[in-house]
Amino acid sequence: MAPFQQLDDKTLPGYVTRMIWSPKMDLLALAFESGEVVVHRHKWQKVWSRPKPEDGVRVTALSWKPDGLNLIIAYSDCHFELVHVESGESLYSINTDDSVLNFNWILDETRTSVRDVPNAEDCPPRLELFKKFKDPPPPDNLPLTMMICVFREMLLLSLHGILPCGVIRAPDLYCAAINQDASRIYAFDKGGHYVMLKTDLLKSKLDQLHTMAYFNREMEYLQDYLNAAISLLKESWDDVILEMDTKLLNFSQGQTLQDDLMELIVFGTLSEPLRDILLHKVTPKGLNKLSFSVEASYTYLAKIIFTNVLPACQRLFYQIHQIKGLALWTECHGCNLSIETLESISRAIRQLMLKVYEVQEVATWNIGNLKAFFRWLHATVVSLSDDANTDDTQVQLAGDLAKVSAYLTSARGNDLALDQVGQYFQDKPLDTPIKEFGIPELRRIGWSVHRKETSLIQEYENFKKVMKQLFQGLGSGFVRDVHPERITGPLAIGEDCVFSQLVSEADVHTCILPTVGSQYMVIFKNETFCVLKFGAFFSTPLASDGDQLKSIVSAQMYSQTVVTLVLRDGNTTILAQFPLDRVESPHWRNVSDLQDDWRNMALDAGAFIDKMNHRILENCCPGEQILAVSGPRKLCCVRVSGRRMRLLEMDVSDDEDDDEDDDQLHIEAEGESDDDA
């Protein structure tokens, strides 16, 4: 190994409690004592920050998703957030019954194809995106990603960090990691025991869970799309009614004119207030312009329904019945999908679709009446002019009198309430149900019941409510009988056990420091272990007593073959890399051999650290050190004291390129200054 190279020594504006490197990029996530979370590039260029939460709320865990696209932040107020790597925006916020202690992940890049999903030709067509919905549809194939959340009393398994797929009761754990094939979970508890949980059934059902994760992504995308479409519907209607009401209010100057209009229709008598408005406030040109504008707006509203809202409902209906078919399959019984829940969701979607059809019918009916109203009003204005042809005007008026009369009667006492569509966009029952203003009642369709009294928003809210129940309890049958087994221990540990875990394709490494400042470190590799201690590790002593045991301040898995250590020897602090491949097989023992005298089994590992893989850290305060390492990026960050952070590049070689622009994602830094954090 080559000497370590210091890149920077920086004082931050806050006290860092947790930090972790991205597995894919040179991004370092820092959690401050205040609860604020900041992501930096490795040269301290701030990318984004998450503001500090309420007073007293702190960050309890930080973790990057294995693909590096999301950061998981857990808070002490019992919720955690999935944050986008580029923007820092929260994509999901999940409330829990307790605060998360830590996270661990597996990524199976070989398991990308999804089983039991119908061919694309059999699905309804893809949705037509519109300008206010920019998110692309989710890809059909994604590698399997599973997250394990450690709580005080349980372990929560989650697909892609957002879809819970099983809960295991396992109290008092410090840490836990699931191996790559999901057959074993290895953990360490507060009693000092090394614990194993056998999850063979979960392993055999990963294909089914991966399929459910695919459907969950599809359903969430469709719900977001449908929500955007309905929001666009409401905005379109707001534009229509705002323009129409504004113009008509200008005409009437706030007066109630329904009685005057009805008297004109029935008896042909024109009141003085109405005559004044029609002669001096209303012009034929203005009425024609308003009529064309309103008609165009209603046409746009109908287009949104047919090109966006209904297709989204159809795809949701299709996907639900695909999931229902899988739920009836014997292989998926343990997924714990409720047929009753799927039926209620299907019913809610059908009722929503019927209400969308009803809104379309009402809009069509409403625009016909508005056009008749404007024609009649226009003809009336023209008839009052001196040069009007009275006979022609009367012929034009006669055809619209009945329709306008019925339309004004339906306005319920306010001649300005000419729109009947807006009531569908309120979260309350309809003011004027469909049967009351002349639209033929929609027939009861065999696969659903049409509820005439509800609004579109009520049906949509009901659909969202039942959708929340879709994947509740997913996968619980696969881990129902899983219980922790103490396979070794207890080790004598203090209150502040330090741990680090790394899951590779073959092994789960669990690095344990029984107490801060311990002289011993225990490393578990699956169901084997080794005990390490560090004496003087080169010929020239660093301190007055070269044989003095080093205390281990902090340790973290750098890679599956290297452990990064912060060692303390008197007033000297050393950063060192220890290669695990130097531990020969006799020193890797079966966990059943771990006895009370485990310290006597320690290998003096200092002999394997030489001048090429260590560095003395100057000006360090005892007990202040925490570290974050990135094996893929060969970077290390150490909190040396207080707010001071030291950044180092590990394994430097002379011919190494300085090019740092090979990230998979383009991340823009906000700036670089001493005040950034």
XYZ file of C-alpha atoms in Angstrom:
677
model
C 0.000 0.000 0.000
C 1.119 3.569 -0.691
C 1.305 6.330 1.951
C -1.834 8.251 2.761
C -2.090 11.755 1.357
C -3.832 14.516 3.284
C -6.196 16.465 1.042
C -7.671 18.976 3.458
C -8.048 20.013 7.078
C -11.229 21.988 7.574
C -13.189 23.483 10.455
C -16.938 23.124 10.017
C -19.597 25.390 11.543
C -21.143 22.530 13.521
C -20.302 19.380 15.461
C -20.547 16.267 13.251
C -22.087 13.202 14.895
C -22.356 10.863 11.892
C -20.862 10.687 8.426
C -20.844 8.237 5.559
C -19.454 8.095 2.026
C -21.535 7.350 -1.038
C -20.733 3.887 -2.453
C -20.713 5.233 -6.026
C -19.542 8.854 -5.935
C -17.188 11.147 -4.070
C -20.012 12.439 -1.874
C -19.822 12.613 1.908
C -23.023 12.904 3.953
C -22.607 14.628 7.341
C -25.134 14.732 10.175
C -24.653 17.586 12.642
C -25.552 17.751 16.288
C -28.375 20.173 15.410
C -30.027 17.567 13.163
C -28.981 19.251 9.911
C -27.695 16.934 7.146
C -25.263 18.190 4.513
C -23.763 16.447 1.479
C -20.317 17.559 0.278
C -17.982 16.608 -2.480
C -14.675 15.353 -1.192
C -13.108 18.832 -1.542
C -15.783 20.328 0.738
C -17.949 21.713 -2.040
C -21.464 21.707 -0.628
C -23.949 19.940 -2.893
C -27.122 20.399 -0.796
C -28.326 20.452 2.782
C -31.409 19.284 4.644
C -32.504 21.849 7.247
C -32.436 20.934 10.886
C -35.738 19.539 12.183
C -37.569 20.598 15.320
C -35.528 21.407 18.399
C -34.273 18.303 20.150
C -34.639 16.044 17.113
C -31.353 14.476 16.091
C -30.165 12.118 13.370
C -29.974 8.521 14.609
C -28.747 6.822 11.415
C -27.399 7.625 7.946
C -27.102 5.247 5.024
C -26.648 5.402 1.268
C -28.633 3.149 -1.019
C -26.187 0.774 -2.771
C -26.772 2.385 -6.165
C -25.870 5.772 -4.661
C -29.076 7.438 -5.901
C -30.641 8.016 -2.483
C -29.593 8.870 1.052
C -31.605 7.464 3.980
C -31.850 9.735 7.032
C -33.400 8.490 10.276
C -34.471 10.948 12.981
C -35.094 10.543 16.688
C -38.756 11.584 16.283
C -39.464 8.138 14.790
C -39.402 8.731 11.066
C -36.901 8.306 8.269
C -36.661 9.887 4.842
C -35.456 8.716 1.456
C -33.673 11.715 -0.109
C -32.700 12.203 -3.763
C -28.953 12.441 -4.313
C -29.080 15.290 -6.843
C -31.596 17.668 -5.289
C -31.746 16.703 -1.619
C -35.539 16.573 -1.878
C -37.404 14.043 0.226
C -38.947 11.333 -1.972
C -40.506 9.344 0.856
C -41.068 10.014 4.526
C -41.930 6.907 6.545
C -43.220 7.119 10.112
C -42.300 4.327 12.519
C -43.160 3.327 16.057
C -39.579 3.781 17.239
C -36.411 5.494 16.059
C -34.076 3.603 13.718
C -30.716 2.612 15.173
C -28.992 1.764 11.892
C -29.474 0.483 8.346
C -27.845 -2.169 6.190
C -28.360 -3.138 2.563
C -27.919 -5.869 0.004
C -27.851 -5.313 -3.751
C -28.360 -8.232 -6.123
C -27.443 -6.885 -9.554
C -27.929 -10.315 -11.138
C -31.627 -10.327 -10.232
C -32.982 -7.620 -12.531
C -35.707 -9.309 -14.562
C -39.139 -9.493 -12.961
C -41.065 -12.745 -13.132
C -44.808 -13.193 -13.709
C -45.298 -9.764 -15.326
C -47.446 -9.751 -18.500
C -46.019 -8.891 -21.885
C -46.074 -5.233 -22.838
C -48.446 -5.994 -25.749
C -51.111 -7.148 -23.275
C -51.017 -3.947 -21.193
C -53.002 -0.775 -21.827
C -50.907 1.801 -23.724
C -48.335 3.886 -21.919
C -49.561 7.195 -20.617
C -49.152 10.391 -22.602
C -47.063 12.690 -20.454
C -48.054 16.320 -20.204
C -45.957 19.333 -19.371
C -46.738 19.461 -15.640
C -45.729 15.831 -15.033
C -42.073 15.398 -15.936
C -41.200 12.188 -14.065
C -40.520 9.327 -16.508
C -42.201 5.979 -15.920
C -40.188 3.527 -13.805
C -37.965 1.072 -15.697
C -39.258 -2.451 -16.097
C -36.039 -3.996 -14.805
C -34.265 -2.918 -11.622
C -31.789 -4.912 -9.532
C -33.133 -6.304 -6.288
C -32.304 -4.036 -3.351
C -33.260 -4.902 0.217
C -32.799 -2.721 3.294
C -32.761 -3.916 6.877
C -33.706 -1.366 9.571
C -32.653 -2.053 13.139
C -35.017 -0.883 15.895
C -34.860 -1.506 19.629
C -37.324 -4.382 19.507
C -37.409 -5.553 15.894
C -35.883 -5.719 12.440
C -37.787 -4.275 9.476
C -37.039 -5.572 5.984
C -37.800 -3.228 3.113
C -37.540 -3.562 -0.684
C -35.735 -0.611 -2.291
C -36.010 1.208 1.046
C -39.698 2.056 0.560
C -41.745 -1.175 0.561
C -41.811 -3.038 3.916
C -41.655 -6.786 3.298
C -41.369 -8.359 6.762
C -40.940 -7.688 10.466
C -38.811 -9.844 12.781
C -38.979 -9.529 16.561
C -35.399 -9.229 17.799
C -34.876 -7.030 20.882
C -31.749 -5.172 22.007
C -29.651 -5.359 18.856
C -26.762 -2.997 18.143
C -26.494 -3.870 14.470
C -27.665 -6.408 11.908
C -26.812 -7.277 8.301
C -28.406 -9.722 5.878
C -26.148 -11.717 3.575
C -26.247 -11.438 -0.187
C -28.609 -14.350 -0.837
C -30.936 -13.338 2.069
C -30.561 -16.694 3.816
C -28.970 -15.405 7.053
C -29.023 -12.271 9.173
C -25.996 -11.728 11.422
C -26.362 -9.373 14.365
C -24.764 -8.299 17.626
C -26.910 -7.529 20.668
C -26.444 -5.332 23.725
C -25.811 -8.335 25.906
C -22.620 -9.017 23.968
C -23.998 -11.980 21.984
C -23.349 -12.711 18.335
C -26.753 -13.573 16.894
C -27.893 -15.377 13.754
C -31.372 -15.463 12.193
C -32.124 -18.081 9.541
C -34.268 -16.711 6.700
C -34.210 -19.584 4.207
C -37.886 -19.153 3.286
C -37.272 -15.481 2.537
C -34.394 -16.489 0.283
C -36.624 -18.856 -1.694
C -39.284 -16.158 -2.187
C -37.108 -13.280 -3.391
C -38.487 -13.589 -6.920
C -42.053 -13.088 -5.673
C -41.033 -10.108 -3.524
C -39.121 -8.598 -6.432
C -42.277 -8.888 -8.549
C -44.310 -7.120 -5.859
C -41.702 -4.340 -5.730
C -42.179 -3.921 -9.481
C -45.956 -3.564 -9.089
C -45.473 -1.168 -6.174
C -43.315 1.111 -8.348
C -45.917 0.980 -11.122
C -48.804 1.767 -8.767
C -46.987 4.669 -7.123
C -46.093 6.149 -10.502
C -49.696 5.842 -11.707
C -51.008 7.422 -8.511
C -48.634 10.359 -8.894
C -49.649 10.711 -12.525
C -53.362 10.574 -11.656
C -52.877 13.135 -8.901
C -51.158 15.500 -11.355
C -53.949 14.959 -13.906
C -56.716 15.738 -11.410
C -54.809 18.802 -10.214
C -54.623 19.964 -13.820
C -58.386 19.403 -14.151
C -59.021 21.620 -11.134
C -56.713 24.324 -12.462
C -58.464 24.248 -15.842
C -61.873 24.603 -14.241
C -60.607 27.430 -12.022
C -59.514 29.317 -15.137
C -62.924 28.825 -16.765
C -65.025 29.884 -13.805
C -62.754 32.774 -12.876
C -63.042 34.319 -16.338
C -66.792 33.707 -16.656
C -67.682 34.906 -13.172
C -65.493 37.987 -13.490
C -67.165 39.047 -16.728
C -70.703 38.349 -15.511
C -70.088 40.151 -12.233
C -68.957 43.152 -14.240
C -72.176 42.929 -16.213
C -74.489 42.669 -13.196
C -72.470 44.862 -10.808
C -73.239 42.420 -7.998
C -77.046 42.468 -8.499
C -79.179 39.308 -8.425
C -80.700 39.117 -11.892
C -82.223 35.648 -12.014
C -85.818 36.888 -11.449
C -85.388 39.610 -14.055
C -84.045 37.116 -16.592
C -86.872 34.642 -15.897
C -89.468 37.445 -16.253
C -87.976 38.372 -19.604
C -88.086 34.729 -20.780
C -91.637 33.945 -19.589
C -93.487 37.251 -20.034
C -91.262 39.193 -22.364
C -91.068 42.021 -19.795
C -87.709 43.772 -19.498
C -86.994 45.348 -16.089
C -85.197 48.665 -15.848
C -82.046 47.271 -14.122
C -81.715 44.513 -16.720
C -82.408 46.966 -19.596
C -79.686 49.250 -18.287
C -77.158 46.399 -18.087
C -77.992 45.003 -21.533
C -77.863 48.426 -23.164
C -74.799 49.895 -21.475
C -72.712 47.066 -19.932
C -72.971 44.235 -22.427
C -71.788 44.269 -26.030
C -72.397 41.561 -28.640
C -68.666 41.417 -29.349
C -67.837 40.916 -25.670
C -70.420 38.142 -25.315
C -69.089 36.313 -28.378
C -65.513 36.525 -27.083
C -66.512 35.193 -23.661
C -68.538 32.384 -25.242
C -65.630 31.222 -27.415
C -63.194 31.398 -24.474
C -65.436 29.340 -22.198
C -66.078 26.742 -24.912
C -62.332 26.341 -25.566
C -61.623 25.895 -21.870
C -64.268 23.203 -21.482
C -62.886 21.418 -24.554
C -59.417 21.422 -22.952
C -60.908 20.020 -19.740
C -62.522 17.169 -21.706
C -59.189 16.482 -23.418
C -57.407 16.107 -20.064
C -60.034 13.580 -18.967
C -59.700 11.394 -22.059
C -55.945 11.614 -22.620
C -54.712 11.502 -19.003
C -57.254 10.764 -16.264
C -59.106 7.827 -17.819
C -55.949 6.090 -19.163
C -54.353 6.313 -15.709
C -57.482 4.784 -14.126
C -57.500 2.016 -16.731
C -53.869 1.115 -16.077
C -54.472 1.126 -12.302
C -57.451 -1.181 -12.779
C -55.356 -3.473 -14.991
C -52.430 -3.624 -12.532
C -54.706 -4.373 -9.576
C -56.160 -7.376 -11.371
C -52.659 -8.579 -12.244
C -51.744 -8.413 -8.545
C -54.993 -10.175 -7.643
C -54.103 -13.011 -10.000
C -50.684 -13.369 -8.351
C -52.241 -13.271 -4.875
C -54.321 -16.326 -5.770
C -51.200 -18.197 -6.872
C -49.892 -20.691 -4.312
C -46.297 -19.446 -4.649
C -47.339 -15.984 -3.462
C -49.495 -16.959 -0.498
C -46.775 -15.940 1.941
C -46.735 -12.451 0.426
C -49.811 -11.857 2.606
C -51.874 -10.040 -0.040
C -55.522 -9.723 0.989
C -58.069 -10.615 -1.699
C -60.679 -8.515 0.168
C -58.366 -5.494 0.041
C -57.699 -6.003 -3.665
C -61.459 -6.235 -4.293
C -62.109 -3.002 -2.386
C -59.349 -1.228 -4.372
C -60.788 -2.532 -7.635
C -64.239 -1.297 -6.607
C -62.840 2.131 -5.673
C -61.114 2.444 -9.070
C -64.325 1.536 -10.896
C -66.335 4.066 -8.909
C -63.686 6.692 -9.664
C -63.856 5.895 -13.381
C -67.663 6.220 -13.361
C -67.373 9.582 -11.663
C -64.839 10.722 -14.277
C -67.304 9.714 -17.008
C -69.990 11.655 -15.150
C -67.814 14.779 -15.009
C -67.330 14.480 -18.759
C -71.111 14.188 -19.299
C -71.781 17.178 -17.059
C -69.116 19.248 -18.826
C -70.649 18.401 -22.219
C -74.128 19.254 -20.959
C -72.901 22.427 -19.296
C -71.152 23.788 -22.358
C -74.280 23.220 -24.460
C -76.363 25.224 -22.022
C -73.761 27.960 -21.711
C -73.671 28.328 -25.485
C -77.494 28.562 -25.545
C -77.417 31.112 -22.711
C -74.867 33.279 -24.504
C -76.779 33.002 -27.805
C -80.005 34.066 -26.099
C -78.275 36.922 -24.237
C -76.602 38.026 -27.472
C -79.927 37.965 -29.348
C -81.568 39.947 -26.561
C -78.876 42.625 -26.691
C -79.164 42.836 -30.476
C -82.977 43.135 -30.251
C -82.620 46.254 -28.092
C -80.648 48.081 -30.730
C -82.465 50.469 -33.016
C -81.417 48.823 -36.265
C -82.238 45.241 -35.181
C -84.509 42.990 -37.252
C -87.097 42.105 -34.604
C -88.587 39.158 -36.495
C -85.199 37.454 -36.998
C -84.277 38.043 -33.354
C -87.504 36.482 -32.109
C -86.854 33.372 -34.226
C -83.379 33.027 -32.686
C -84.753 33.505 -29.172
C -87.551 30.965 -29.497
C -85.290 27.940 -29.912
C -83.288 28.650 -26.724
C -85.969 29.893 -24.324
C -86.865 26.499 -22.840
C -83.253 25.426 -22.406
C -82.176 28.726 -20.867
C -85.183 28.703 -18.523
C -84.326 25.227 -17.218
C -80.673 26.182 -16.944
C -81.337 29.310 -14.898
C -83.730 27.378 -12.647
C -80.937 24.892 -11.871
C -78.724 27.770 -10.762
C -80.564 27.736 -7.400
C -81.086 31.423 -6.731
C -77.927 32.894 -8.189
C -77.892 33.843 -11.825
C -74.091 33.881 -11.808
C -73.740 30.203 -10.767
C -73.837 29.011 -14.373
C -71.200 26.276 -14.004
C -72.131 22.801 -12.704
C -68.680 21.210 -13.103
C -66.952 22.977 -10.223
C -68.931 21.094 -7.558
C -67.105 17.902 -8.605
C -63.752 19.384 -7.564
C -64.724 19.931 -3.910
C -64.279 17.401 -1.127
C -67.964 17.290 -0.214
C -71.213 15.869 -1.648
C -72.605 17.460 -4.800
C -74.763 20.544 -4.376
C -76.787 19.653 -7.462
C -76.794 15.872 -8.076
C -76.860 14.727 -11.647
C -80.578 13.889 -11.781
C -81.565 17.481 -10.945
C -80.339 19.280 -14.049
C -81.505 17.147 -16.902
C -78.645 14.763 -17.713
C -79.961 11.236 -18.289
C -79.046 9.143 -15.278
C -76.010 6.955 -15.911
C -77.059 3.369 -15.986
C -75.845 1.019 -13.315
C -72.978 -0.835 -14.905
C -72.611 -4.469 -13.949
C -69.110 -4.171 -12.519
C -69.759 -1.238 -10.183
C -72.371 0.946 -8.504
C -72.667 4.564 -9.552
C -72.849 6.864 -6.530
C -74.606 9.996 -7.775
C -74.222 12.090 -4.628
C -70.406 12.045 -4.386
C -67.962 14.454 -6.024
C -64.916 13.476 -8.059
C -62.590 14.526 -5.236
C -64.490 12.364 -2.735
C -64.146 9.319 -4.974
C -60.466 10.084 -5.508
C -59.818 10.459 -1.769
C -61.627 7.171 -1.142
C -59.420 5.499 -3.749
C -56.228 6.863 -2.133
C -57.401 5.678 1.285
C -57.961 2.071 0.216
C -54.746 2.062 -1.854
C -52.726 2.539 1.340
C -53.800 -0.946 2.400
C -52.501 -2.682 -0.739
C -49.129 -3.984 0.450
C -49.666 -3.842 4.211
C -48.095 -6.932 5.735
C -46.276 -7.849 2.517
C -43.891 -10.776 3.035
C -44.771 -11.238 6.700
C -45.438 -14.918 6.030
C -41.866 -15.426 4.876
C -40.334 -14.334 8.211
C -43.129 -15.226 10.641
C -41.199 -18.057 12.316
C -37.770 -16.398 12.271
C -36.246 -15.903 15.718
C -32.734 -14.813 16.761
C -30.339 -17.545 17.863
C -27.421 -16.606 20.113
C -24.552 -18.540 18.617
C -21.748 -17.167 20.780
C -20.996 -14.792 23.634
C -21.527 -12.898 25.731
C -18.610 -10.541 25.280
C -17.925 -8.022 28.013
C -19.013 -4.768 26.390
C -19.615 -1.314 27.741
C -22.357 1.198 27.032
C -20.754 2.544 23.838
C -20.090 -0.453 21.634
C -18.597 0.608 18.284
C -19.435 -1.480 15.235
C -19.058 -1.542 11.476
C -20.590 -3.960 8.990
C -19.941 -4.747 5.348
C -21.828 -7.180 3.130
C -19.908 -8.642 0.202
C -20.974 -11.219 -2.357
C -19.611 -14.018 -0.195
C -19.500 -12.816 3.418
C -20.924 -10.558 6.101
C -18.149 -8.866 8.086
C -19.056 -7.449 11.495
C -16.339 -5.441 13.206
C -16.930 -4.898 16.964
C -15.087 -2.673 19.437
C -16.453 -3.707 22.832
C -15.879 -0.201 24.245
C -14.511 3.091 22.997
C -10.751 2.977 23.541
C -10.669 -0.811 23.745
C -7.390 -2.592 23.195
C -9.182 -5.437 21.452
C -11.294 -5.777 18.349
C -13.438 -8.769 17.364
C -14.215 -9.362 13.703
C -16.917 -11.825 12.717
C -17.011 -13.231 9.190
C -20.282 -15.106 8.872
C -19.928 -17.838 11.535
C -16.218 -17.462 12.154
C -14.289 -14.856 14.156
C -10.879 -13.509 14.991
C -9.687 -11.303 17.874
C -7.100 -8.584 17.202
C -4.989 -6.334 19.396
C -2.336 -3.803 18.424
C 1.046 -3.444 20.093
C 4.081 -1.501 18.795
C 3.943 -2.088 15.080
C 7.325 -0.970 13.737
C 10.911 -0.921 14.928
C 11.108 2.793 15.813
C 8.690 3.383 18.730
C 6.193 6.222 18.461
C 5.862 6.762 22.184
C 8.236 6.443 25.105
C 7.326 2.792 25.517
C 7.409 1.080 22.136
C 5.731 -2.022 23.523
C 2.763 -0.146 24.945
C -0.585 -1.520 23.720
C -2.453 0.725 21.421
C -6.066 1.557 22.231
C -8.507 1.384 19.333
C -10.527 4.586 19.130
C -12.516 3.811 16.009
C -12.681 1.168 13.312
C -14.582 0.749 10.070
C -14.643 -1.798 7.280
C -12.772 -0.205 4.371
C -13.345 -3.169 2.099
C -13.972 -6.873 2.554
C -10.236 -7.398 3.014
C -9.155 -4.211 4.877
C -10.129 -2.548 8.164
C -9.390 1.165 8.752
C -8.387 1.975 12.346
C -7.792 5.029 14.473
C -5.266 3.992 17.179
C -4.265 5.979 20.236
C -0.853 5.641 21.880
C -0.426 8.158 24.674
C -0.559 11.537 22.938
C -0.133 10.033 19.476
C -3.035 9.267 17.158
C -2.457 6.937 14.221
C -4.614 6.182 11.208
C -3.862 2.693 9.941
C -5.046 0.127 7.434
C -5.098 -3.506 8.548
C -5.310 -6.170 5.819
C -7.528 -9.037 6.938
C -5.852 -11.415 4.508
C -2.850 -11.342 6.882
C -4.947 -13.265 9.400
C -4.219 -16.876 8.576
C -6.879 -19.563 8.746
C -5.862 -20.916 12.214
C -6.764 -17.511 13.673
C -10.226 -17.633 12.069
C -12.147 -19.822 14.462
C -15.691 -21.086 14.521
C -17.932 -18.910 16.660
C -18.693 -21.872 18.894
C -15.073 -21.620 20.131
C -15.525 -18.087 21.477
C -15.189 -18.409 25.254
C -15.108 -16.062 28.243
C -11.320 -15.781 27.878
C -11.608 -14.538 24.303
C -8.966 -11.850 24.945
C -6.382 -14.611 25.299
C -7.144 -15.600 21.709
C -6.038 -12.201 20.395
C -3.598 -11.955 17.540
C -1.109 -9.090 17.949
C -1.957 -7.557 14.607
C 0.417 -4.621 14.966
C 3.124 -6.726 13.368
C 1.197 -6.594 10.094
C 1.040 -2.787 9.946
C 4.083 -1.147 8.412
C 5.103 2.357 7.455
C 3.349 2.073 4.126
C -0.152 1.763 5.552
C -0.331 4.131 8.477
C -0.159 7.874 9.154
C 0.247 9.896 12.327
C -2.606 12.401 12.778
C -1.301 15.599 14.341
C -3.238 17.782 16.798
C -5.935 15.290 17.709
C -7.982 15.459 20.903
C -8.450 12.135 22.735
C -11.897 10.598 22.379
C -13.010 12.922 19.555
C -12.316 10.628 16.600
C -14.971 9.188 14.331
C -14.263 8.228 10.762
C -15.881 7.466 7.437
C -14.115 5.510 4.726
C -14.809 4.749 1.074
C -12.995 1.761 -0.381
C -14.258 2.318 -3.943
C -13.128 5.983 -3.881
C -10.053 5.415 -1.662
C -11.057 8.240 0.671
C -11.112 8.670 4.425
C -12.529 11.462 6.596
C -11.658 11.736 10.286
C -13.089 14.061 12.906
C -9.872 14.891 14.717
C -11.250 17.313 17.312
C -14.347 19.366 17.884
C -15.455 20.726 14.532
C -12.221 19.931 12.716
C -12.347 17.380 9.934
C -9.369 15.903 8.132
C -9.695 14.427 4.658
C -7.200 11.892 3.309
C -6.751 9.940 0.130
C -5.774 6.331 0.711
C -3.672 4.047 -1.507
C -2.180 6.927 -3.535
C -0.072 5.954 -6.536
C 2.144 8.298 -8.551
C 0.555 7.535 -11.899
C -2.970 8.077 -10.634
C -5.114 10.388 -12.778
C -6.572 13.509 -11.265
C -9.743 13.208 -13.318
C -12.756 13.194 -10.983
C -15.547 13.574 -13.504
C -16.406 9.899 -13.975
C -19.396 9.934 -11.605
C -22.484 8.138 -12.849
C -24.573 11.204 -11.991
C -23.843 14.884 -12.539
C -23.907 16.670 -9.175
C -23.526 20.452 -9.076
C -21.823 21.931 -6.038
C -23.348 25.034 -4.468
C -20.037 26.588 -3.708
C -16.855 26.273 -1.734
C -16.161 28.392 1.315
C -15.155 27.987 4.914
C -18.688 28.736 6.014
C -20.319 25.929 3.999
C -21.603 22.951 5.944
